[in-house]
């Protein structure tokens, strides 16, 4: 609220000096996993009063449509194989635009501080003394849990939750703490892990998890095209092949996945 009323009065596009007291400002906003109804009220308000959007590929059209038609929309990336703008360029661009007096709304899928490089962008802004605010979003793991009927923790099944990334850094091997990930009585959710799924399953089994441990792939969670493929650590790579799931997909591992059989259909029944 604090800034919205003030920002609405700013002259769009004018340098700070000409616009009066337009302060440089960037809002780093998490847009959630895709369903526009999962935006926070704060995010919705920021969208509705936006003047310039810088958005990533995970931000759905339905969410972008909530901004005024007059708002400028710039796609800045990025997909694993297609970096539209390198990360440091995105930081530089935000700083430059804010210094020109533009109100920048930087939108990321899910939550910007969870595998979203929001931390790096916040650091760039802080280093340049550009004031910013952060609006959290529902991260993909939460959206997938709710939509697929897989509670992330459950007193009978899982007492800890680990969010990890299966993405390869600079084409190196998947460098994860396998012993920690293979601990019992916890839920492991892996982002960006589809490409390395066989290695992930193999390593978790090698480090002590049973091949029969329930595991799931949730593709496009909370979106109309959502698919949930359930199996075990042992057969998930084969299931990924046969079903042809594609990013964005989350991997969920742990006994909580067994609840999908009971809760998943109940959720769907309520929807229809
Ligand atoms: N900041 C985001 C994550 C970005 S990393 C968040 O908090 O959710 C990108 C990865 O997130 C994808 O490769 C996929 O593993 C996961 N992801 C994002 N949106 C998703 C969705 N709707 N369904 C399933 N996985 C999703």
Tab-separated table of C-alpha atoms and ligand atoms in Angstrom:
chain	number	residue	atom	x	y	z
A	1	UNK	CA	0.000	0.000	0.000
A	2	UNK	CA	2.667	2.332	1.260
A	3	UNK	CA	4.082	3.072	-2.182
A	4	UNK	CA	1.199	2.302	-4.463
A	5	UNK	CA	-0.740	5.504	-3.930
A	6	UNK	CA	2.377	7.572	-4.369
A	7	UNK	CA	3.457	5.636	-7.414
A	8	UNK	CA	0.135	6.039	-9.137
A	9	UNK	CA	0.711	9.766	-9.195
A	10	UNK	CA	4.061	9.570	-10.910
A	11	UNK	CA	4.404	10.602	-14.506
A	12	UNK	CA	5.141	7.483	-16.471
A	13	UNK	CA	8.298	7.458	-18.501
A	14	UNK	CA	9.683	10.816	-17.467
A	15	UNK	CA	13.114	11.146	-15.938
A	16	UNK	CA	12.972	11.590	-12.196
A	17	UNK	CA	13.798	15.294	-12.282
A	18	UNK	CA	11.076	16.121	-14.810
A	19	UNK	CA	8.463	14.014	-13.086
A	20	UNK	CA	8.872	15.969	-9.908
A	21	UNK	CA	9.904	13.741	-7.065
A	22	UNK	CA	9.758	10.401	-8.862
A	23	UNK	CA	12.070	8.199	-6.823
A	24	UNK	CA	13.927	5.382	-8.492
A	25	UNK	CA	12.196	2.228	-7.410
A	26	UNK	CA	12.011	-1.421	-8.390
A	27	UNK	CA	9.462	-3.949	-7.190
A	28	UNK	CA	10.609	-7.561	-7.273
A	29	UNK	CA	7.399	-9.547	-7.497
A	30	UNK	CA	6.728	-13.269	-7.273
A	31	UNK	CA	3.860	-14.267	-9.574
A	32	UNK	CA	3.236	-17.741	-8.174
A	33	UNK	CA	3.108	-21.018	-10.108
A	34	UNK	CA	0.745	-19.930	-12.882
A	35	UNK	CA	-2.838	-19.758	-11.676
A	36	UNK	CA	-3.558	-15.996	-11.510
A	37	UNK	CA	-5.794	-16.577	-8.483
A	38	UNK	CA	-2.689	-17.534	-6.526
A	39	UNK	CA	-1.248	-14.027	-6.744
A	40	UNK	CA	-1.105	-12.177	-3.453
A	41	UNK	CA	-3.303	-9.089	-3.168
A	42	UNK	CA	-0.142	-7.041	-3.020
A	43	UNK	CA	1.074	-8.569	-6.292
A	44	UNK	CA	-2.290	-7.958	-7.943
A	45	UNK	CA	-2.231	-4.318	-6.901
A	46	UNK	CA	1.305	-3.901	-8.174
A	47	UNK	CA	0.278	-5.435	-11.514
A	48	UNK	CA	-2.823	-3.301	-11.846
A	49	UNK	CA	-0.850	-0.108	-11.347
A	50	UNK	CA	2.209	-1.197	-13.351
A	51	UNK	CA	3.830	0.979	-15.923
A	52	UNK	CA	6.753	-1.200	-17.026
A	53	UNK	CA	6.986	-4.976	-16.633
A	54	UNK	CA	10.179	-7.011	-16.914
A	55	UNK	CA	9.105	-10.633	-16.884
A	56	UNK	CA	10.458	-14.160	-17.133
A	57	UNK	CA	9.189	-17.031	-19.274
A	58	UNK	CA	7.475	-18.735	-16.324
A	59	UNK	CA	5.062	-15.825	-15.924
A	60	UNK	CA	1.789	-16.797	-17.579
A	61	UNK	CA	-0.091	-14.690	-20.116
A	62	UNK	CA	-3.113	-14.725	-17.811
A	63	UNK	CA	-1.034	-12.908	-15.199
A	64	UNK	CA	0.470	-10.402	-17.629
A	65	UNK	CA	-3.061	-9.642	-18.805
A	66	UNK	CA	-3.832	-8.192	-15.368
A	67	UNK	CA	-1.539	-5.217	-16.017
A	68	UNK	CA	-2.979	-2.205	-17.839
A	69	UNK	CA	-2.898	-2.510	-21.628
A	70	UNK	CA	-0.798	0.659	-21.650
A	71	UNK	CA	1.966	-0.890	-19.522
A	72	UNK	CA	5.166	-1.629	-21.383
A	73	UNK	CA	6.024	-5.334	-21.316
A	74	UNK	CA	9.582	-6.546	-21.758
A	75	UNK	CA	10.510	-10.215	-21.831
A	76	UNK	CA	13.933	-10.717	-20.284
A	77	UNK	CA	14.133	-14.520	-20.117
A	78	UNK	CA	15.067	-17.063	-19.194
A	79	UNK	CA	14.787	-20.706	-20.054
A	80	UNK	CA	17.490	-23.257	-19.281
A	81	UNK	CA	18.607	-23.367	-22.916
A	82	UNK	CA	17.691	-19.832	-23.990
A	83	UNK	CA	19.020	-16.954	-21.954
A	84	UNK	CA	17.476	-13.852	-23.398
A	85	UNK	CA	19.479	-11.464	-21.260
A	86	UNK	CA	22.404	-12.536	-19.076
A	87	UNK	CA	21.704	-12.098	-15.371
A	88	UNK	CA	24.040	-9.150	-14.901
A	89	UNK	CA	22.416	-7.382	-17.866
A	90	UNK	CA	19.009	-7.732	-16.228
A	91	UNK	CA	20.423	-6.115	-13.108
A	92	UNK	CA	21.970	-3.283	-15.128
A	93	UNK	CA	18.750	-2.728	-17.056
A	94	UNK	CA	16.659	-2.476	-13.884
A	95	UNK	CA	19.091	0.022	-12.387
A	96	UNK	CA	19.177	2.118	-15.540
A	97	UNK	CA	15.388	2.186	-15.892
A	98	UNK	CA	14.873	3.044	-12.239
A	99	UNK	CA	17.382	5.877	-12.500
A	100	UNK	CA	15.444	7.233	-15.471
A	101	UNK	CA	12.508	7.496	-13.113
A	102	UNK	CA	10.633	4.458	-14.434
A	103	UNK	CA	8.662	2.366	-12.002
A	104	UNK	CA	9.936	-1.117	-12.724
A	105	UNK	CA	7.896	-4.176	-11.865
A	106	UNK	CA	10.191	-7.183	-12.108
A	107	UNK	CA	8.050	-10.317	-12.261
A	108	UNK	CA	9.261	-13.848	-11.697
A	109	UNK	CA	7.469	-17.160	-11.555
A	110	UNK	CA	6.812	-18.585	-8.103
A	111	UNK	CA	8.809	-16.762	-5.464
A	112	UNK	CA	11.768	-14.697	-6.582
A	113	UNK	CA	13.877	-15.756	-3.629
A	114	UNK	CA	13.448	-19.482	-4.330
A	115	UNK	CA	15.579	-20.519	-7.300
A	116	UNK	CA	14.592	-17.278	-8.956
A	117	UNK	CA	17.812	-15.261	-8.723
A	118	UNK	CA	15.852	-12.654	-6.814
A	119	UNK	CA	18.696	-12.513	-4.323
A	120	UNK	CA	21.174	-11.586	-7.049
A	121	UNK	CA	18.891	-8.888	-8.413
A	122	UNK	CA	18.291	-7.487	-4.938
A	123	UNK	CA	22.062	-7.391	-4.382
A	124	UNK	CA	22.595	-5.524	-7.655
A	125	UNK	CA	19.954	-2.955	-6.686
A	126	UNK	CA	21.333	-2.568	-3.182
A	127	UNK	CA	24.857	-2.099	-4.538
A	128	UNK	CA	23.561	0.646	-6.841
A	129	UNK	CA	21.557	2.245	-3.999
A	130	UNK	CA	18.308	1.776	-5.926
A	131	UNK	CA	15.466	1.308	-3.455
A	132	UNK	CA	13.385	-1.791	-4.010
A	133	UNK	CA	10.614	-3.767	-2.422
A	134	UNK	CA	9.927	-7.492	-2.573
A	135	UNK	CA	6.541	-9.143	-2.956
A	136	UNK	CA	6.733	-12.862	-2.189
A	137	UNK	CA	4.956	-15.401	-4.362
A	138	UNK	CA	3.673	-18.909	-3.867
A	139	UNK	CA	6.511	-21.168	-4.858
A	140	UNK	CA	5.949	-24.033	-7.299
A	141	UNK	CA	6.310	-26.639	-4.538
A	142	UNK	CA	3.404	-25.134	-2.615
A	143	UNK	CA	1.241	-24.765	-5.708
A	144	UNK	CA	1.964	-28.344	-6.769
A	145	UNK	CA	1.325	-29.676	-3.269
A	146	UNK	CA	-2.088	-28.028	-3.098
A	147	UNK	CA	-3.141	-28.867	-6.634
A	148	UNK	CA	-1.911	-32.473	-6.663
A	149	UNK	CA	-2.947	-33.438	-3.132
A	150	UNK	CA	0.549	-33.987	-1.772
A	151	UNK	CA	1.048	-32.281	1.605
A	152	UNK	CA	4.675	-31.230	1.904
A	153	UNK	CA	4.869	-32.295	5.533
A	154	UNK	CA	2.613	-34.665	7.452
A	155	UNK	CA	3.050	-35.922	10.977
A	156	UNK	CA	2.813	-39.544	9.866
A	157	UNK	CA	5.106	-39.261	6.869
A	158	UNK	CA	7.497	-36.349	6.780
A	159	UNK	CA	9.017	-34.042	9.357
A	160	UNK	CA	11.198	-31.898	7.141
A	161	UNK	CA	11.061	-30.307	3.723
A	162	UNK	CA	14.047	-29.810	1.458
A	163	UNK	CA	13.904	-27.695	-1.692
A	164	UNK	CA	16.790	-28.393	-4.030
A	165	UNK	CA	17.744	-27.732	-7.631
A	166	UNK	CA	18.787	-30.409	-10.098
A	167	UNK	CA	20.049	-27.815	-12.548
A	168	UNK	CA	23.613	-28.287	-13.720
A	169	UNK	CA	25.837	-25.336	-12.954
A	170	UNK	CA	28.011	-24.518	-15.983
A	171	UNK	CA	27.553	-28.033	-17.397
A	172	UNK	CA	29.157	-29.643	-14.387
A	173	UNK	CA	27.818	-32.778	-12.758
A	174	UNK	CA	24.813	-32.591	-10.427
A	175	UNK	CA	26.556	-31.545	-7.269
A	176	UNK	CA	24.032	-32.193	-4.520
A	177	UNK	CA	24.418	-33.303	-0.940
A	178	UNK	CA	23.072	-36.805	-1.572
A	179	UNK	CA	23.442	-37.984	2.010
A	180	UNK	CA	21.293	-35.127	3.260
A	181	UNK	CA	18.710	-35.625	0.498
A	182	UNK	CA	18.476	-39.364	1.179
A	183	UNK	CA	17.552	-38.978	4.855
A	184	UNK	CA	14.348	-40.725	5.922
A	185	UNK	CA	11.099	-39.036	7.014
A	186	UNK	CA	11.475	-35.958	4.871
A	187	UNK	CA	10.077	-34.598	1.627
A	188	UNK	CA	12.459	-33.576	-1.122
A	189	UNK	CA	11.252	-31.273	-3.877
A	190	UNK	CA	13.594	-30.761	-6.789
A	191	UNK	CA	13.257	-27.783	-9.101
A	192	UNK	CA	14.748	-27.840	-12.615
A	193	UNK	CA	15.522	-31.522	-12.238
A	194	UNK	CA	13.850	-33.135	-15.234
A	195	UNK	CA	17.030	-33.257	-17.312
A	196	UNK	CA	18.971	-34.905	-14.508
A	197	UNK	CA	16.158	-37.122	-13.189
A	198	UNK	CA	17.946	-40.444	-13.846
A	199	UNK	CA	21.035	-39.283	-11.944
A	200	UNK	CA	18.919	-37.952	-9.070
A	201	UNK	CA	16.987	-41.214	-8.646
A	202	UNK	CA	20.109	-43.334	-9.013
A	203	UNK	CA	22.056	-41.318	-6.436
A	204	UNK	CA	19.241	-41.225	-3.891
A	205	UNK	CA	18.930	-45.009	-4.102
A	206	UNK	CA	22.720	-45.400	-3.897
A	207	UNK	CA	22.683	-43.255	-0.739
A	208	UNK	CA	20.096	-45.336	1.029
A	209	UNK	CA	16.546	-44.492	-0.055
A	210	UNK	CA	14.502	-47.538	-1.072
A	211	UNK	CA	13.776	-47.835	-4.790
A	212	UNK	CA	10.140	-48.199	-3.708
A	213	UNK	CA	10.073	-44.665	-2.186
A	214	UNK	CA	7.037	-42.833	-3.615
A	215	UNK	CA	7.927	-40.099	-6.083
A	216	UNK	CA	6.025	-37.820	-8.435
A	217	UNK	CA	6.482	-35.499	-11.363
A	218	UNK	CA	4.156	-32.518	-11.431
A	219	UNK	CA	4.102	-30.675	-14.726
A	220	UNK	CA	2.662	-27.156	-15.000
A	221	UNK	CA	1.261	-27.236	-11.500
A	222	UNK	CA	-1.874	-25.104	-10.910
A	223	UNK	CA	-2.268	-24.458	-14.645
A	224	UNK	CA	-5.041	-25.883	-16.845
A	225	UNK	CA	-2.549	-28.337	-18.410
A	226	UNK	CA	-1.331	-29.707	-15.059
A	227	UNK	CA	-0.239	-33.357	-15.075
A	228	UNK	CA	0.823	-35.456	-12.128
A	229	UNK	CA	2.741	-38.667	-12.763
A	230	UNK	CA	3.319	-40.817	-9.700
A	231	UNK	CA	5.622	-43.780	-9.267
A	232	UNK	CA	8.675	-44.670	-7.275
A	233	UNK	CA	12.295	-43.623	-7.249
A	234	UNK	CA	12.994	-46.817	-9.167
A	235	UNK	CA	10.603	-46.249	-12.048
A	236	UNK	CA	10.257	-42.453	-12.262
A	237	UNK	CA	12.882	-41.975	-15.029
A	238	UNK	CA	11.084	-44.537	-17.214
A	239	UNK	CA	7.743	-42.890	-16.465
A	240	UNK	CA	9.170	-39.505	-17.426
A	241	UNK	CA	10.168	-40.988	-20.778
A	242	UNK	CA	6.896	-42.755	-21.469
A	243	UNK	CA	4.695	-39.821	-20.473
A	244	UNK	CA	6.880	-37.187	-22.144
A	245	UNK	CA	6.601	-34.647	-19.323
A	246	UNK	CA	8.299	-31.357	-20.072
A	247	UNK	CA	9.489	-28.375	-18.044
A	248	UNK	CA	8.284	-26.697	-15.967
A	249	UNK	CA	8.063	-29.835	-13.864
A	250	UNK	CA	8.808	-30.499	-10.211
A	251	UNK	CA	10.085	-33.742	-8.753
A	252	UNK	CA	8.625	-34.680	-5.369
A	253	UNK	CA	10.119	-37.515	-3.377
A	254	UNK	CA	8.978	-39.005	-0.099
A	255	UNK	CA	6.200	-40.909	1.623
A	256	UNK	CA	3.843	-37.922	1.380
A	257	UNK	CA	3.523	-38.684	-2.329
A	258	UNK	CA	1.533	-41.778	-1.367
A	259	UNK	CA	-1.251	-39.420	-0.183
A	260	UNK	CA	-1.879	-38.305	-3.753
A	261	UNK	CA	-3.958	-41.441	-4.341
A	262	UNK	CA	-6.354	-40.405	-1.595
A	263	UNK	CA	-6.272	-36.608	-1.814
A	264	UNK	CA	-5.760	-36.015	-5.544
A	265	UNK	CA	-9.134	-37.398	-6.669
A	266	UNK	CA	-10.921	-35.619	-3.838
A	267	UNK	CA	-9.493	-32.280	-4.993
A	268	UNK	CA	-10.550	-32.916	-8.579
A	269	UNK	CA	-14.042	-33.947	-7.469
A	270	UNK	CA	-14.453	-30.644	-5.673
A	271	UNK	CA	-13.325	-28.676	-8.715
A	272	UNK	CA	-15.743	-30.249	-11.192
B	1	LIG	N1	11.068	-19.126	-8.477
B	1	LIG	C1	10.326	-20.281	-8.935
B	1	LIG	C2	11.226	-21.398	-9.409
B	1	LIG	C3	12.029	-21.052	-10.648
B	1	LIG	S1	13.103	-22.348	-11.144
B	1	LIG	C4	9.395	-20.747	-7.807
B	1	LIG	O1	9.512	-20.286	-6.668
B	1	LIG	O2	8.538	-21.583	-8.085
B	1	LIG	C5	12.184	-23.087	-12.446
B	1	LIG	C6	11.669	-24.441	-12.035
B	1	LIG	O3	10.584	-24.283	-11.119
B	1	LIG	C7	11.102	-25.284	-13.146
B	1	LIG	O4	12.132	-25.957	-13.844
B	1	LIG	C8	10.236	-26.247	-12.383
B	1	LIG	O5	11.012	-27.257	-11.773
B	1	LIG	C9	9.694	-25.352	-11.288
B	1	LIG	N2	8.378	-24.801	-11.617
B	1	LIG	C10	8.043	-23.510	-11.732
B	1	LIG	N3	6.726	-23.366	-11.986
B	1	LIG	C11	6.217	-24.614	-12.018
B	1	LIG	C12	4.921	-25.142	-12.214
B	1	LIG	N4	3.848	-24.359	-12.430
B	1	LIG	N5	4.768	-26.492	-12.184
B	1	LIG	C13	5.814	-27.300	-11.938
B	1	LIG	N6	7.059	-26.863	-11.748
B	1	LIG	C14	7.268	-25.533	-11.784
